[in-house]
mmCIF file of C-alpha atoms in Angstrom:
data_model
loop_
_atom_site.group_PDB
_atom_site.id
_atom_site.type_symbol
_atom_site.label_atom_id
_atom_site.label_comp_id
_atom_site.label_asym_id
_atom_site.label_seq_id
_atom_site.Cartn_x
_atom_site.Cartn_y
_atom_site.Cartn_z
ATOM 1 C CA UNK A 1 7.181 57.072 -18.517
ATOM 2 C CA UNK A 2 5.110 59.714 -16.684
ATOM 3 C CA UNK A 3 5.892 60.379 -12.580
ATOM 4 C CA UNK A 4 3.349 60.387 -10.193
ATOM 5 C CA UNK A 5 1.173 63.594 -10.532
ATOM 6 C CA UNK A 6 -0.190 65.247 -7.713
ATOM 7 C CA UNK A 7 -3.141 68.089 -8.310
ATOM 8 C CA UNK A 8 -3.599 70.129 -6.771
ATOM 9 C CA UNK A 9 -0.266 71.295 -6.136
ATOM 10 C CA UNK A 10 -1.219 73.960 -3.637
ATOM 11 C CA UNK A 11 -4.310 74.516 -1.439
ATOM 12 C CA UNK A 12 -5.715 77.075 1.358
ATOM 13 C CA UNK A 13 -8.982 75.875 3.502
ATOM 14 C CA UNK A 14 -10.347 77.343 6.496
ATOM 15 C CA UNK A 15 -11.087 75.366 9.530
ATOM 16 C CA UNK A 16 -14.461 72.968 9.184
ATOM 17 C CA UNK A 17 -14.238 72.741 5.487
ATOM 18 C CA UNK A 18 -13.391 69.372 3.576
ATOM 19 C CA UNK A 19 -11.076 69.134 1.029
ATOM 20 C CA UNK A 20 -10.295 66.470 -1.981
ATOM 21 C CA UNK A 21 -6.551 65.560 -3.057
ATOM 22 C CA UNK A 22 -5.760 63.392 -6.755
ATOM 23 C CA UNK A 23 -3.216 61.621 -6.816
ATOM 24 C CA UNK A 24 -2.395 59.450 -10.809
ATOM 25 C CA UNK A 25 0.045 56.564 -10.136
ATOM 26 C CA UNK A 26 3.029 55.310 -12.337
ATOM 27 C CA UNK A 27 1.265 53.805 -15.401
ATOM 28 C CA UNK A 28 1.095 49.875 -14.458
ATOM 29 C CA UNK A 29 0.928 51.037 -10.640
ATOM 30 C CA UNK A 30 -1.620 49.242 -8.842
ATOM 31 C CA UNK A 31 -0.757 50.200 -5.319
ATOM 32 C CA UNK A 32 -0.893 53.962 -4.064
ATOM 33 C CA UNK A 33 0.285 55.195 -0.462
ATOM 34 C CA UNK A 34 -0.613 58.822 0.890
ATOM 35 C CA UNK A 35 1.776 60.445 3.741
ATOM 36 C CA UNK A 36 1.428 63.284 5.656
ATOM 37 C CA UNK A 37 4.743 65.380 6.195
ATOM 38 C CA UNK A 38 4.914 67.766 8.621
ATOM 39 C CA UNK A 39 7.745 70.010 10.056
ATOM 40 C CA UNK A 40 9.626 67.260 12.677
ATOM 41 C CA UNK A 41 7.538 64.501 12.341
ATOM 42 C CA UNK A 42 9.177 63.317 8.844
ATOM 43 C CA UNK A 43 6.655 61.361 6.691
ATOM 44 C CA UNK A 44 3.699 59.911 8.134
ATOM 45 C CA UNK A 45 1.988 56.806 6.750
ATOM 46 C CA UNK A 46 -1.899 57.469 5.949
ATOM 47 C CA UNK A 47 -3.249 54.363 3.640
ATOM 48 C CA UNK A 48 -2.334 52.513 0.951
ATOM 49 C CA UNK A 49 -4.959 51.163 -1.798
ATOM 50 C CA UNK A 50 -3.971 48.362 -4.100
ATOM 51 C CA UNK A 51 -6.474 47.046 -6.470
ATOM 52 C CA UNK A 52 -9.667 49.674 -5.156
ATOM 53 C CA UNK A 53 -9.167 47.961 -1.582
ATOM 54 C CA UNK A 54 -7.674 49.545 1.457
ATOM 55 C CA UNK A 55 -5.508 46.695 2.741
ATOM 56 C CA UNK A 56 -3.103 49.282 4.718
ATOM 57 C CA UNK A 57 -3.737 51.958 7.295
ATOM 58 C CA UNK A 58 -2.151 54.475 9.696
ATOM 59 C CA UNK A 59 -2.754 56.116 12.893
ATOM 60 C CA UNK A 60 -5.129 58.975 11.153
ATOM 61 C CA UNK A 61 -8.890 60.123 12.854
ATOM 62 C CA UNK A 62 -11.610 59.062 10.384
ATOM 63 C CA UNK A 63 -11.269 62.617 9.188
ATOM 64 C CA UNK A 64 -9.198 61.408 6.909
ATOM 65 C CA UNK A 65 -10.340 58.825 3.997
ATOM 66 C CA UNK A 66 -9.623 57.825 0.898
ATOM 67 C CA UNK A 67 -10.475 55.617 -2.281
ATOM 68 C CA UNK A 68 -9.041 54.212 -5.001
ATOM 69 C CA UNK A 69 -10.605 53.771 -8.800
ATOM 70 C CA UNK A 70 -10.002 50.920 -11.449
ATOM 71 C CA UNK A 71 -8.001 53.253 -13.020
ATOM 72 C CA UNK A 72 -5.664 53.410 -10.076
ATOM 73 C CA UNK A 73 -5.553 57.000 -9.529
ATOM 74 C CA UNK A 74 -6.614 58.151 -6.212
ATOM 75 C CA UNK A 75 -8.193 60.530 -4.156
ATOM 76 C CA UNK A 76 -7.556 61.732 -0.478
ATOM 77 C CA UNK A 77 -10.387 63.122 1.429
ATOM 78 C CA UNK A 78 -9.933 65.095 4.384
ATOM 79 C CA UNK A 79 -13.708 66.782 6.449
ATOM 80 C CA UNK A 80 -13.715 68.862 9.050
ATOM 81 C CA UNK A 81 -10.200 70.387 8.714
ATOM 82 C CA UNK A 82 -8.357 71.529 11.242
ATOM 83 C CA UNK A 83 -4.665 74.079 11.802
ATOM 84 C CA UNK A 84 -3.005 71.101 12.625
ATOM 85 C CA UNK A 85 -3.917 69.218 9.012
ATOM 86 C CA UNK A 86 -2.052 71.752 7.537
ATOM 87 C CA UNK A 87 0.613 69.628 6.001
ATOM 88 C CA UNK A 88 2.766 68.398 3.101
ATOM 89 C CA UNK A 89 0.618 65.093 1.656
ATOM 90 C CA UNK A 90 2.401 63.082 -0.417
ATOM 91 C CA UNK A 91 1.059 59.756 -2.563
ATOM 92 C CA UNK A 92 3.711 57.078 -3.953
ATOM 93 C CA UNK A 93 2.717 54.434 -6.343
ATOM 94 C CA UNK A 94 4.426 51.019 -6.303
ATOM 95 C CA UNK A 95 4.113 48.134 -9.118
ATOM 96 C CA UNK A 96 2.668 45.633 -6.636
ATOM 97 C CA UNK A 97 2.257 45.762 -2.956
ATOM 98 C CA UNK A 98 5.306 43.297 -2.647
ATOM 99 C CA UNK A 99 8.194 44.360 -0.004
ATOM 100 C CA UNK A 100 10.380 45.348 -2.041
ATOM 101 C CA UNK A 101 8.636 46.757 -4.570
ATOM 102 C CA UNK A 102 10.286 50.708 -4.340
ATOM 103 C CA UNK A 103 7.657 53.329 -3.528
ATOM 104 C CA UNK A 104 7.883 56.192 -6.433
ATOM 105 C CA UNK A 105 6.513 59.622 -4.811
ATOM 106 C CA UNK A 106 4.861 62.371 -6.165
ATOM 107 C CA UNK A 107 5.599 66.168 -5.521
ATOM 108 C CA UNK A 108 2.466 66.912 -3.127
ATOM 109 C CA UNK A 109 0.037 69.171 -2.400
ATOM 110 C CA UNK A 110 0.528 71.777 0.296
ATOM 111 C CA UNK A 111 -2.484 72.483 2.503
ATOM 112 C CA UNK A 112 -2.324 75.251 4.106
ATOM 113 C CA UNK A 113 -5.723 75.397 6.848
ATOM 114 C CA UNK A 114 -6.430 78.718 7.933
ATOM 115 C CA UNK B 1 6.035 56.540 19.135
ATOM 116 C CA UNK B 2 9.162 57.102 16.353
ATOM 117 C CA UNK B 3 9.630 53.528 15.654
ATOM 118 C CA UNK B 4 13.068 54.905 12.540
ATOM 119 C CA UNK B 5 14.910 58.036 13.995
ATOM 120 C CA UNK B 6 17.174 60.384 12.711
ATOM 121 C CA UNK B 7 19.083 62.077 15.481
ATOM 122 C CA UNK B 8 20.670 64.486 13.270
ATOM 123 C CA UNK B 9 18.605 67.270 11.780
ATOM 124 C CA UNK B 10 21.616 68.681 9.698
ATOM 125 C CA UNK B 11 24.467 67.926 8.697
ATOM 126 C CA UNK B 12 27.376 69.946 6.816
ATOM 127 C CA UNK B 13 30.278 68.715 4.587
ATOM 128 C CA UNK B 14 32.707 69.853 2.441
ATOM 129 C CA UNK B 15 32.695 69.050 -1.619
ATOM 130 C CA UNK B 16 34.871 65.837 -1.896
ATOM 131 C CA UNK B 17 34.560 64.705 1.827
ATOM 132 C CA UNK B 18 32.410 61.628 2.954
ATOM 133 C CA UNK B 19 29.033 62.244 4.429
ATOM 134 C CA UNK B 20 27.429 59.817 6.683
ATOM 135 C CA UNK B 21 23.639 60.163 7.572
ATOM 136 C CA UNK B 22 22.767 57.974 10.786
ATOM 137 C CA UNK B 23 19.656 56.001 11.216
ATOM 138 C CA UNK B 24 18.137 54.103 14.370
ATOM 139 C CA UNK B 25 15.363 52.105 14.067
ATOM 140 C CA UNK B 26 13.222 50.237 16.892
ATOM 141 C CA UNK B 27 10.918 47.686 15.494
ATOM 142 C CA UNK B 28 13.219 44.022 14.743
ATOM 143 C CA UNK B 29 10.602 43.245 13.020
ATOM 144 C CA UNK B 30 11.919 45.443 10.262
ATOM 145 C CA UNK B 31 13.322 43.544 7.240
ATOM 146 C CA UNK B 32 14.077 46.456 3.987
ATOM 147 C CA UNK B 33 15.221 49.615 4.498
ATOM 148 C CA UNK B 34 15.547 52.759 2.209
ATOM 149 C CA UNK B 35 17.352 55.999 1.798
ATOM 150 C CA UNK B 36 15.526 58.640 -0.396
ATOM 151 C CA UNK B 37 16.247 62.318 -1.462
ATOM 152 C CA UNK B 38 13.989 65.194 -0.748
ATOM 153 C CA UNK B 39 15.002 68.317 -2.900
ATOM 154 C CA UNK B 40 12.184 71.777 -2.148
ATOM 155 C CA UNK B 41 9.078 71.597 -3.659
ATOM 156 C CA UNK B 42 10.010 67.925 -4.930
ATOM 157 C CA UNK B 43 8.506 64.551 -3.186
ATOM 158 C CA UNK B 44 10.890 62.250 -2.023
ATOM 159 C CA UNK B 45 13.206 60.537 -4.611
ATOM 160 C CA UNK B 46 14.530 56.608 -4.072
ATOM 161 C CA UNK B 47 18.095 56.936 -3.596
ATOM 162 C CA UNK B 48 18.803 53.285 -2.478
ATOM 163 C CA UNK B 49 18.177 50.147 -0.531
ATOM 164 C CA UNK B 50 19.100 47.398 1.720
ATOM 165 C CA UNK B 51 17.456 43.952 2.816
ATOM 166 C CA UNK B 52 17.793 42.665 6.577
ATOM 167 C CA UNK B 53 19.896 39.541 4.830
ATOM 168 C CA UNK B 54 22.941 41.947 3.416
ATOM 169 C CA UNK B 55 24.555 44.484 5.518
ATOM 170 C CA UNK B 56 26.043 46.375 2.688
ATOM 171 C CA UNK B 57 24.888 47.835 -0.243
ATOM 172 C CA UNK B 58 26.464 49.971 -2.557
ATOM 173 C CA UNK B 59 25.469 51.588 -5.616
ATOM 174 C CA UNK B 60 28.064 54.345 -6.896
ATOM 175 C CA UNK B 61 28.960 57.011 -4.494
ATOM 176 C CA UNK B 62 26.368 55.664 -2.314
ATOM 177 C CA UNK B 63 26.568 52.572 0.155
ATOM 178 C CA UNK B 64 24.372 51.796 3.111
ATOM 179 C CA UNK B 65 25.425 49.799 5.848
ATOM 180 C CA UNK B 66 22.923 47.915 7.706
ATOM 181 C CA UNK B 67 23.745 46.453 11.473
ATOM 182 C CA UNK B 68 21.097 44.733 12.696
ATOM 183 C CA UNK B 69 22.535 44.145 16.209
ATOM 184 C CA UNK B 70 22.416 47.957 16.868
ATOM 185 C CA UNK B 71 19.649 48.330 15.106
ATOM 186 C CA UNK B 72 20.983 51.131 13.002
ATOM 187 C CA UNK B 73 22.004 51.740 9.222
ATOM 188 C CA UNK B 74 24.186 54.473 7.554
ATOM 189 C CA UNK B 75 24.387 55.946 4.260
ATOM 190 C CA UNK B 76 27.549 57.319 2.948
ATOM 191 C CA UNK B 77 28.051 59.284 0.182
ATOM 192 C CA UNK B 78 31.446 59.411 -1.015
ATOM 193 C CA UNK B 79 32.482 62.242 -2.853
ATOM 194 C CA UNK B 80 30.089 64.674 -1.537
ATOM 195 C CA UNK B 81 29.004 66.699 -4.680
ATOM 196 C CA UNK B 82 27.144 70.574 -4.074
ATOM 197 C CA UNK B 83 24.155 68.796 -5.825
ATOM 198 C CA UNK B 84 23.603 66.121 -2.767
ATOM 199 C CA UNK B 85 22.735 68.874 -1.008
ATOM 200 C CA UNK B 86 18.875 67.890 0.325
ATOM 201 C CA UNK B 87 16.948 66.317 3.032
ATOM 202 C CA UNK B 88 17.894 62.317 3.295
ATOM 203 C CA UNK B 89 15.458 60.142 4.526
ATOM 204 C CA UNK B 90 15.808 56.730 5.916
ATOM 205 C CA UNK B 91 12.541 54.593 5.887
ATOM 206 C CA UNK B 92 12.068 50.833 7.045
ATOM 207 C CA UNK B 93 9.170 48.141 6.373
ATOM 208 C CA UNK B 94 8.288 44.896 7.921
ATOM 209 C CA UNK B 95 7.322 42.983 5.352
ATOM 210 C CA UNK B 96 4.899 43.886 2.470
ATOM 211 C CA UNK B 97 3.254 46.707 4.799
ATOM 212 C CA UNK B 98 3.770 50.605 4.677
ATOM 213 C CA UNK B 99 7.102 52.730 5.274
ATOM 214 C CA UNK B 100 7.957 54.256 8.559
ATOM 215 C CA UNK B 101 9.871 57.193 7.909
ATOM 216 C CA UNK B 102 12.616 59.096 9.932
ATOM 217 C CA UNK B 103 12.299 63.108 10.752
ATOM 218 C CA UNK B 104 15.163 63.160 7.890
ATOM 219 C CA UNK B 105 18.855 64.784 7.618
ATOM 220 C CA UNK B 106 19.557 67.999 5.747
ATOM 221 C CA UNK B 107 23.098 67.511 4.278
ATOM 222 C CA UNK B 108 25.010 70.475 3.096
ATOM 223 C CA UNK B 109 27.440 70.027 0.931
ATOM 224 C CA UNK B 110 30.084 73.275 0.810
ATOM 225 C CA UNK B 111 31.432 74.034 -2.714
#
């Protein structure tokens, strides 16, 4: 079975611009998570969509948004960028959104804001 | 405010020794916790878990420990092999909502 996939892989903005990360869950997935991981603050939580509904979401500006299609895959959308959003962003898929369902990541997309 | 923390950035072992990664967390409302593996260029990898109602889990080489008095849980890794050489993080939930993620360990292992 297929891990997550992450496209792209890499990416370089400048400040102001928007940008627009894919994420394609675990077949079966129905629940997708994004993170942002930056040097010494270790993974922070963004959203998580199950089912095309937000029903999760961190401490991000509204800068930050995303969606999720019937398909499950997913897409992160980030306006008016910033240094600071320069970051690793990772999405996990997970079978359900149950507790211990185990969050499966993918290999991220480094955005580099210049 | 870092609600799971990882006091130690790195951590170095020799091949064949025990490593133990610490892991503090805050919030008691906190009920599954889980290691996972960060290798470069790779997203984080499951490793292993542990619900609030055990306090050990072990699966091969690796156990966690889980005291909930302290608030704190420990992997071990026992023998340390050159390929467990990566960045360990420890993440917690409370209930069916997102992961809270420490800053993360990065073991070396010394051939």
């Amino acid at each position: 079975k297929a891990g997550v996939t992450q496209t792209p892989r890499y990416l370089i903005k400048t400040r102001g611009q928007q940008v627009t990360l894919s994420c394609s869950p675990i077949s079966g997935h129905r629940s997708v998570s994004w993170y942002q991981q930056t040097p010494g603050q270790g993974l922070q939580f963004l959203f998580e969509y199950f089912s095309e509904t937000q029903r999760n979401k961190g401490n991000f500006p509204g800068r930050f948004s995303g969606r999720q299609f019937s398909n499950s895959r997913s897409e992160m959308n980030v306006s008016t960028l910033e240094l600071g959003d320069s970051a690793l962003y990772l999405c996990a898929s997970r079978l359900q959104a149950y507790n211990q369902d185990t969050q499966y990541f993918g290999p991220g997309t480094r955005l580099t804001v210049l | 405010d870092q609600q799971v923390k990882q006091n130690s950035p790195s951590l170095s072992v020799q091949e064949g020794r025990i490593s133990i990664l610490n892991c503090d967390y805050t919030n008691s409302m906190f009920d599954y916790f889980l290691w996972y593996k960060k290798y470069p260029a790779e997203g984080p990898t499951f490793l292993i878990s542990i619900s609030s109602i055990k306090d050990k889990n072990e699966d091969g080489r690796f156990t966690v420990f889980l005291n909930k008095s302290a608030k704190h849980l420990s992997l071990h890794i026992v023998p340390s092999q050159p390929g467990d050489s990566a960045v360990y993080f420890c993440a917690a939930s409370a209930g069916a909502n997102n992961l809270f993620f420490g800053t993360g360990t990065r073991l070396t292992v010394i051939p």
